[in-house]
Coordinates of C-alpha atoms and ligand atoms in Angstrom, one line a residue:
M1 CA 72.3 -79.5 -36.4
A2 CA 70.6 -77.4 -33.7
E3 CA 66.8 -77.1 -33.5
I4 CA 65.7 -73.5 -34.1
I5 CA 64.0 -71.7 -31.2
N6 CA 61.4 -69.7 -33.1
G7 CA 60.5 -66.5 -31.3
K8 CA 58.0 -65.5 -34.0
I9 CA 55.8 -68.5 -33.5
V10 CA 55.9 -68.4 -29.7
S11 CA 55.2 -64.7 -29.8
E12 CA 52.2 -65.2 -32.1
K13 CA 50.7 -67.8 -29.7
I14 CA 51.2 -65.5 -26.6
R15 CA 49.8 -62.5 -28.5
A16 CA 46.7 -64.4 -29.5
D17 CA 46.0 -65.0 -25.7
I18 CA 46.7 -61.3 -25.0
R19 CA 44.3 -60.2 -27.8
C20 CA 41.5 -62.3 -26.2
E21 CA 42.2 -60.9 -22.7
V22 CA 42.2 -57.3 -24.0
Q23 CA 38.8 -57.9 -25.7
K24 CA 37.5 -59.5 -22.4
L25 CA 38.7 -56.5 -20.4
K26 CA 37.0 -54.1 -22.8
A27 CA 33.7 -56.1 -22.7
T28 CA 33.6 -56.6 -18.9
A29 CA 35.2 -53.4 -17.5
G30 CA 35.1 -51.0 -20.5
I31 CA 38.8 -50.6 -20.2
I32 CA 41.3 -50.5 -23.2
P33 CA 44.9 -50.9 -21.9
G34 CA 47.1 -48.1 -23.1
L35 CA 50.9 -47.8 -23.6
A36 CA 52.6 -44.5 -24.0
V37 CA 56.0 -44.5 -25.7
I38 CA 58.2 -41.5 -25.5
V39 CA 61.0 -41.0 -28.0
V40 CA 63.6 -38.2 -27.9
G41 CA 65.6 -37.5 -31.1
G42 CA 65.8 -39.2 -34.4
D43 CA 68.0 -42.3 -33.7
P44 CA 67.1 -44.7 -36.6
A45 CA 67.4 -47.9 -34.5
S46 CA 65.0 -46.4 -31.8
A47 CA 62.6 -45.4 -34.6
V48 CA 62.4 -49.0 -35.8
Y49 CA 61.9 -50.4 -32.2
V50 CA 59.2 -47.8 -31.5
R51 CA 57.4 -48.5 -34.8
N52 CA 57.4 -52.3 -34.0
K53 CA 56.0 -51.6 -30.5
H54 CA 53.3 -49.5 -32.0
K55 CA 52.3 -52.1 -34.6
A56 CA 52.3 -54.8 -31.9
C57 CA 50.0 -52.8 -29.7
L58 CA 47.5 -52.3 -32.5
D59 CA 47.7 -56.0 -33.4
V60 CA 46.4 -57.0 -29.9
G61 CA 44.0 -54.1 -29.4
I62 CA 46.2 -52.1 -26.9
E63 CA 45.9 -48.3 -27.4
S64 CA 49.3 -46.9 -28.3
Y65 CA 50.2 -43.3 -27.6
Q66 CA 53.4 -42.1 -29.2
I67 CA 55.2 -39.0 -28.0
Q68 CA 58.1 -37.8 -30.2
Y69 CA 60.4 -35.0 -29.0
P70 CA 63.2 -33.3 -30.9
D71 CA 66.8 -33.8 -29.7
G72 CA 67.0 -30.4 -27.9
I73 CA 64.2 -31.0 -25.4
S74 CA 65.1 -30.2 -21.8
E75 CA 65.0 -32.8 -19.0
E76 CA 62.4 -30.8 -17.1
E77 CA 60.0 -30.9 -20.1
L78 CA 60.4 -34.6 -20.4
L79 CA 59.9 -35.1 -16.6
R80 CA 56.7 -32.9 -16.8
K81 CA 55.4 -35.2 -19.6
I82 CA 56.0 -38.2 -17.4
D83 CA 54.2 -36.6 -14.5
E84 CA 51.2 -36.0 -16.8
L85 CA 51.2 -39.6 -18.1
N86 CA 51.5 -40.9 -14.5
L87 CA 48.2 -39.2 -13.8
D88 CA 46.5 -40.2 -17.1
D89 CA 44.0 -43.1 -16.5
R90 CA 44.1 -44.0 -20.2
V91 CA 47.8 -44.8 -19.9
N92 CA 48.6 -48.0 -18.1
G93 CA 52.2 -48.4 -19.2
I94 CA 54.9 -45.7 -19.8
L95 CA 58.1 -46.4 -21.7
V96 CA 60.9 -44.0 -22.5
Q97 CA 63.0 -45.3 -25.4
L98 CA 66.7 -45.5 -24.5
P99 CA 69.3 -44.2 -25.1
L100 CA 68.5 -40.6 -24.3
P101 CA 70.6 -37.5 -25.3
D102 CA 73.5 -36.6 -23.0
N103 CA 71.6 -33.6 -21.5
I104 CA 69.0 -35.9 -20.0
S105 CA 69.6 -38.2 -17.0
E106 CA 68.4 -41.7 -17.7
K107 CA 68.4 -42.4 -14.0
R108 CA 66.1 -39.4 -13.2
V109 CA 63.8 -40.3 -16.1
I110 CA 63.4 -43.9 -15.1
E111 CA 62.8 -43.0 -11.4
R112 CA 60.1 -40.5 -12.4
I113 CA 57.9 -43.2 -14.0
S114 CA 55.3 -44.4 -11.6
P115 CA 56.4 -48.0 -10.6
E116 CA 52.8 -49.1 -11.3
K117 CA 53.2 -48.0 -14.9
D118 CA 56.8 -49.1 -15.3
V119 CA 56.2 -51.8 -17.9
D120 CA 59.9 -52.1 -18.7
A121 CA 60.6 -52.9 -15.0
F122 CA 63.5 -50.5 -14.9
H123 CA 62.5 -48.5 -11.8
P124 CA 64.7 -49.3 -8.8
I125 CA 61.5 -50.3 -6.8
N126 CA 60.6 -52.9 -9.4
V127 CA 64.3 -54.0 -9.7
G128 CA 64.4 -54.5 -5.9
R129 CA 61.1 -56.4 -5.9
I130 CA 62.5 -58.7 -8.6
T131 CA 65.5 -59.3 -6.5
V132 CA 63.4 -60.6 -3.6
G133 CA 61.0 -62.5 -5.9
N134 CA 58.0 -60.4 -5.1
Y135 CA 57.2 -58.6 -8.4
D136 CA 54.4 -57.7 -10.8
F137 CA 56.5 -56.7 -13.8
L138 CA 59.6 -58.5 -15.2
P139 CA 62.0 -56.9 -17.6
C140 CA 60.9 -57.6 -21.2
T141 CA 63.9 -59.3 -22.7
P142 CA 64.9 -61.7 -19.8
A143 CA 61.2 -62.6 -19.2
G144 CA 60.7 -63.2 -22.9
I145 CA 63.7 -65.6 -22.9
I146 CA 62.3 -67.5 -19.9
S147 CA 59.0 -67.9 -21.9
L148 CA 60.9 -69.2 -24.9
L149 CA 62.8 -71.8 -22.8
D150 CA 59.6 -72.9 -21.1
Y151 CA 57.7 -73.1 -24.4
Y152 CA 60.4 -75.5 -25.8
G153 CA 60.4 -77.5 -22.6
I154 CA 64.1 -76.7 -21.9
E155 CA 65.0 -77.8 -18.4
I156 CA 66.4 -74.9 -16.4
C157 CA 66.5 -76.3 -12.9
G158 CA 69.9 -77.6 -11.9
K159 CA 71.5 -76.6 -15.2
R160 CA 74.8 -74.7 -15.6
C161 CA 73.9 -71.3 -17.2
V162 CA 76.3 -68.7 -18.4
V163 CA 75.1 -65.2 -19.1
I164 CA 77.5 -63.0 -21.0
G165 CA 76.8 -59.2 -20.5
R166 CA 75.8 -57.5 -17.3
S167 CA 73.6 -54.6 -18.5
N168 CA 70.8 -53.5 -16.2
I169 CA 68.2 -54.3 -18.9
V170 CA 69.3 -57.8 -20.0
G171 CA 72.3 -59.5 -18.4
K172 CA 71.8 -58.7 -14.7
P173 CA 68.1 -59.4 -14.5
M174 CA 68.6 -62.5 -16.8
A175 CA 71.0 -63.9 -14.2
L176 CA 68.5 -63.3 -11.5
L177 CA 65.6 -64.9 -13.3
M178 CA 67.7 -68.0 -14.1
T179 CA 68.8 -68.2 -10.5
E180 CA 65.1 -68.0 -9.4
R181 CA 64.5 -70.9 -11.7
N182 CA 67.2 -72.9 -9.9
A183 CA 69.9 -72.8 -12.5
T184 CA 73.5 -72.4 -11.4
V185 CA 74.5 -69.1 -13.0
T186 CA 77.7 -67.5 -13.9
L187 CA 77.4 -63.9 -15.0
C188 CA 80.3 -62.9 -17.3
H189 CA 81.3 -59.5 -18.7
S190 CA 84.2 -57.6 -20.4
R191 CA 86.6 -58.2 -17.5
T192 CA 85.9 -61.9 -17.1
L193 CA 89.0 -64.1 -17.3
N194 CA 88.9 -67.5 -19.0
L195 CA 85.6 -66.7 -20.6
D196 CA 86.0 -69.5 -23.2
A197 CA 86.5 -72.2 -20.6
I198 CA 83.6 -70.9 -18.5
C199 CA 81.3 -71.0 -21.6
R200 CA 82.3 -74.5 -22.4
E201 CA 80.9 -75.7 -19.1
A202 CA 77.4 -74.2 -19.8
D203 CA 74.3 -76.2 -20.6
I204 CA 72.6 -72.9 -21.4
I205 CA 74.5 -69.8 -22.8
I206 CA 72.8 -66.4 -23.1
V207 CA 74.8 -63.8 -24.9
A208 CA 73.9 -60.1 -24.7
I209 CA 77.0 -58.0 -25.4
G210 CA 76.4 -56.3 -28.8
K211 CA 79.4 -57.8 -30.6
A212 CA 78.7 -59.4 -33.9
E213 CA 79.3 -63.2 -34.0
F214 CA 81.3 -63.1 -30.7
L215 CA 80.4 -66.6 -29.5
R216 CA 82.3 -69.1 -31.6
A217 CA 81.8 -72.9 -31.8
D218 CA 84.9 -73.6 -29.8
M219 CA 83.3 -71.8 -26.8
V220 CA 80.3 -74.1 -26.8
K221 CA 80.0 -77.6 -25.5
D222 CA 78.2 -80.2 -27.6
G223 CA 74.4 -80.1 -27.1
A224 CA 74.3 -76.7 -25.3
V225 CA 71.2 -74.4 -25.7
V226 CA 72.3 -71.0 -27.1
I227 CA 70.2 -67.9 -26.7
D228 CA 71.4 -64.9 -28.8
V229 CA 70.2 -61.5 -27.6
G230 CA 72.5 -59.3 -29.7
I231 CA 71.4 -57.1 -32.5
N232 CA 74.2 -55.9 -34.7
R233 CA 73.7 -54.1 -38.1
M234 CA 76.5 -55.0 -40.5
E235 CA 77.9 -52.6 -43.2
N236 CA 75.8 -54.4 -45.8
G237 CA 72.7 -53.8 -43.8
K238 CA 72.3 -57.4 -42.6
L239 CA 71.3 -58.0 -39.0
V240 CA 73.4 -60.5 -37.1
G241 CA 73.5 -61.6 -33.5
D242 CA 76.3 -62.0 -30.9
V243 CA 76.6 -65.7 -31.9
A244 CA 78.4 -67.0 -35.0
F245 CA 75.2 -68.8 -36.0
D246 CA 76.4 -71.2 -38.7
E247 CA 79.2 -72.7 -36.7
V248 CA 77.5 -72.7 -33.3
S249 CA 74.3 -74.2 -34.6
A250 CA 76.4 -77.2 -35.8
K251 CA 77.3 -77.9 -32.2
A252 CA 74.4 -76.7 -30.1
S253 CA 71.2 -78.7 -29.5
M254 CA 68.9 -75.6 -29.8
I255 CA 69.6 -72.0 -30.8
T256 CA 67.7 -68.7 -31.4
P257 CA 68.2 -67.0 -34.7
V258 CA 68.7 -63.2 -35.3
P259 CA 66.3 -61.9 -36.3
G260 CA 63.2 -64.0 -35.2
G261 CA 64.5 -65.3 -31.9
V262 CA 64.6 -63.1 -28.8
G263 CA 63.5 -59.8 -30.4
P264 CA 59.8 -60.7 -30.9
M265 CA 59.6 -62.0 -27.4
T266 CA 60.8 -58.7 -25.9
I267 CA 57.9 -56.8 -27.5
T268 CA 55.4 -59.6 -26.6
T269 CA 56.4 -59.3 -22.9
L270 CA 55.9 -55.5 -23.1
L271 CA 52.3 -56.2 -24.3
K272 CA 51.9 -58.7 -21.4
N273 CA 53.1 -56.2 -18.9
T274 CA 50.8 -53.5 -20.2
L275 CA 47.8 -55.8 -20.0
L276 CA 48.9 -56.7 -16.4
A277 CA 49.2 -53.0 -15.5
A278 CA 45.7 -52.4 -16.7
K279 CA 44.4 -55.3 -14.7
L280 CA 46.2 -54.1 -11.5
H281 CA 44.8 -50.6 -12.1
I282 CA 41.3 -52.0 -12.2
M283 CA 41.9 -54.1 -9.1
G284 CA 43.2 -51.0 -7.3
H285 CA 39.9 -49.2 -8.0
I286 CA 37.6 -52.1 -6.8
Ligands
NAD301 P1 75.2 -53.1 -23.1 O1 75.5 -52.7 -24.5 O2 74.6 -52.1 -22.1 O3 76.4 -53.8 -22.4 C1 77.2 -54.7 -23.0 C2 77.7 -55.7 -22.0 O4 78.5 -56.7 -22.6 C3 78.5 -55.2 -20.8 O5 78.0 -55.7 -19.6 C4 79.9 -55.7 -21.1 O6 80.6 -56.0 -19.9 C5 79.7 -56.9 -21.9 N1 80.8 -57.1 -22.9 C6 81.2 -56.3 -23.8 N2 82.2 -56.9 -24.5 C7 82.4 -58.1 -23.9 C8 83.4 -59.1 -24.2 N3 84.3 -59.0 -25.1 N4 83.3 -60.2 -23.4 C9 82.4 -60.3 -22.4 N5 81.4 -59.4 -22.1 C10 81.5 -58.3 -22.9 O7 74.2 -54.4 -23.2 P2 72.7 -54.5 -23.6 O8 72.0 -53.2 -23.6 O9 72.2 -55.6 -22.8 O10 72.7 -54.9 -25.2 C11 73.5 -56.1 -25.6 C12 73.0 -56.5 -27.0 O11 71.7 -56.9 -26.9 C13 73.0 -55.3 -28.0 O12 73.3 -55.8 -29.3 C14 71.5 -54.9 -28.0 O13 71.1 -54.3 -29.2 C15 70.8 -56.2 -27.8 N6 69.5 -56.1 -27.2 C16 68.5 -56.9 -27.8 C17 67.3 -57.0 -27.3 C18 66.3 -57.8 -28.0 O14 65.1 -57.7 -27.8 N7 66.7 -58.8 -28.8 C19 66.9 -56.2 -26.2 C20 68.0 -55.5 -25.5 C21 69.2 -55.5 -26.1

């Protein structure tokens, strides 16, 4: 039976360090790091994510500014708000909750956020910097997964890693970070042929596709480490991941549960990035 990789426990430990550093920053520089989160419309999943981010900020002493817009807001109005927040010294991190309504271009919104305040690391400048290994911010979910692997002492160097899903926010940057850590990485997606056979070669499998219980036991080799990024709400209200947890955990050596695996690490990395943005802001003013 696989050992559970507990994202809640690891998150708590990292958040305790962040809390101390936030207090230190307040005492020494008189600065309280601030995160602004913009939400457009009333998507219930977005509302839950944003509420969790707000609570996490309060928990570590980071100031949280929530800006809620109705569905009909124009792109210009949203961009104007971003311009305002870019200039606001109280705000170190800006995050626009995705997805956005169809009348607003995600690309233009992401590119409008100042790269120094882009704590999601979605801006093309930050993505480019990650590609060449010269970055300040790392995207929250992939970086949170690396922290989890490190915390549990899971060897990455030289291992065969399969990432399933090639989104800009999880799959692609995940493959980059695992490559940077010297894994041999295969990035799979909806057009991949022989996916099952590719998965069976992996020492570490990271699944981020948004399909409930997609990864089955016969796709996993004995002793593999399995990281489940997926969040799927079933008709009965239950949350399940992209991994068929019961059968895969009988074969894997270590596995993340859903909930309580990757999810808490994503928010914790967001807090880490906001603290870092505040520190970089202070350094820029010395
Ligand atoms: P996405 O929804 O943008 O894209 C899905 C990806 O999966 C695509 O690259 C597609 O090629 C691939 N895919 C779809 N069907 C496939 C199949 N049958 N075989 C192989 N590949 C297939 O991806 P996303 O935004 O990264 O989200 C993926 C999942 O992760 C969702 O459930 C999302 O809710 C969840 N998520 C969780 C966290 C967290 O903190 N835990 C963070 C971000 C996303």
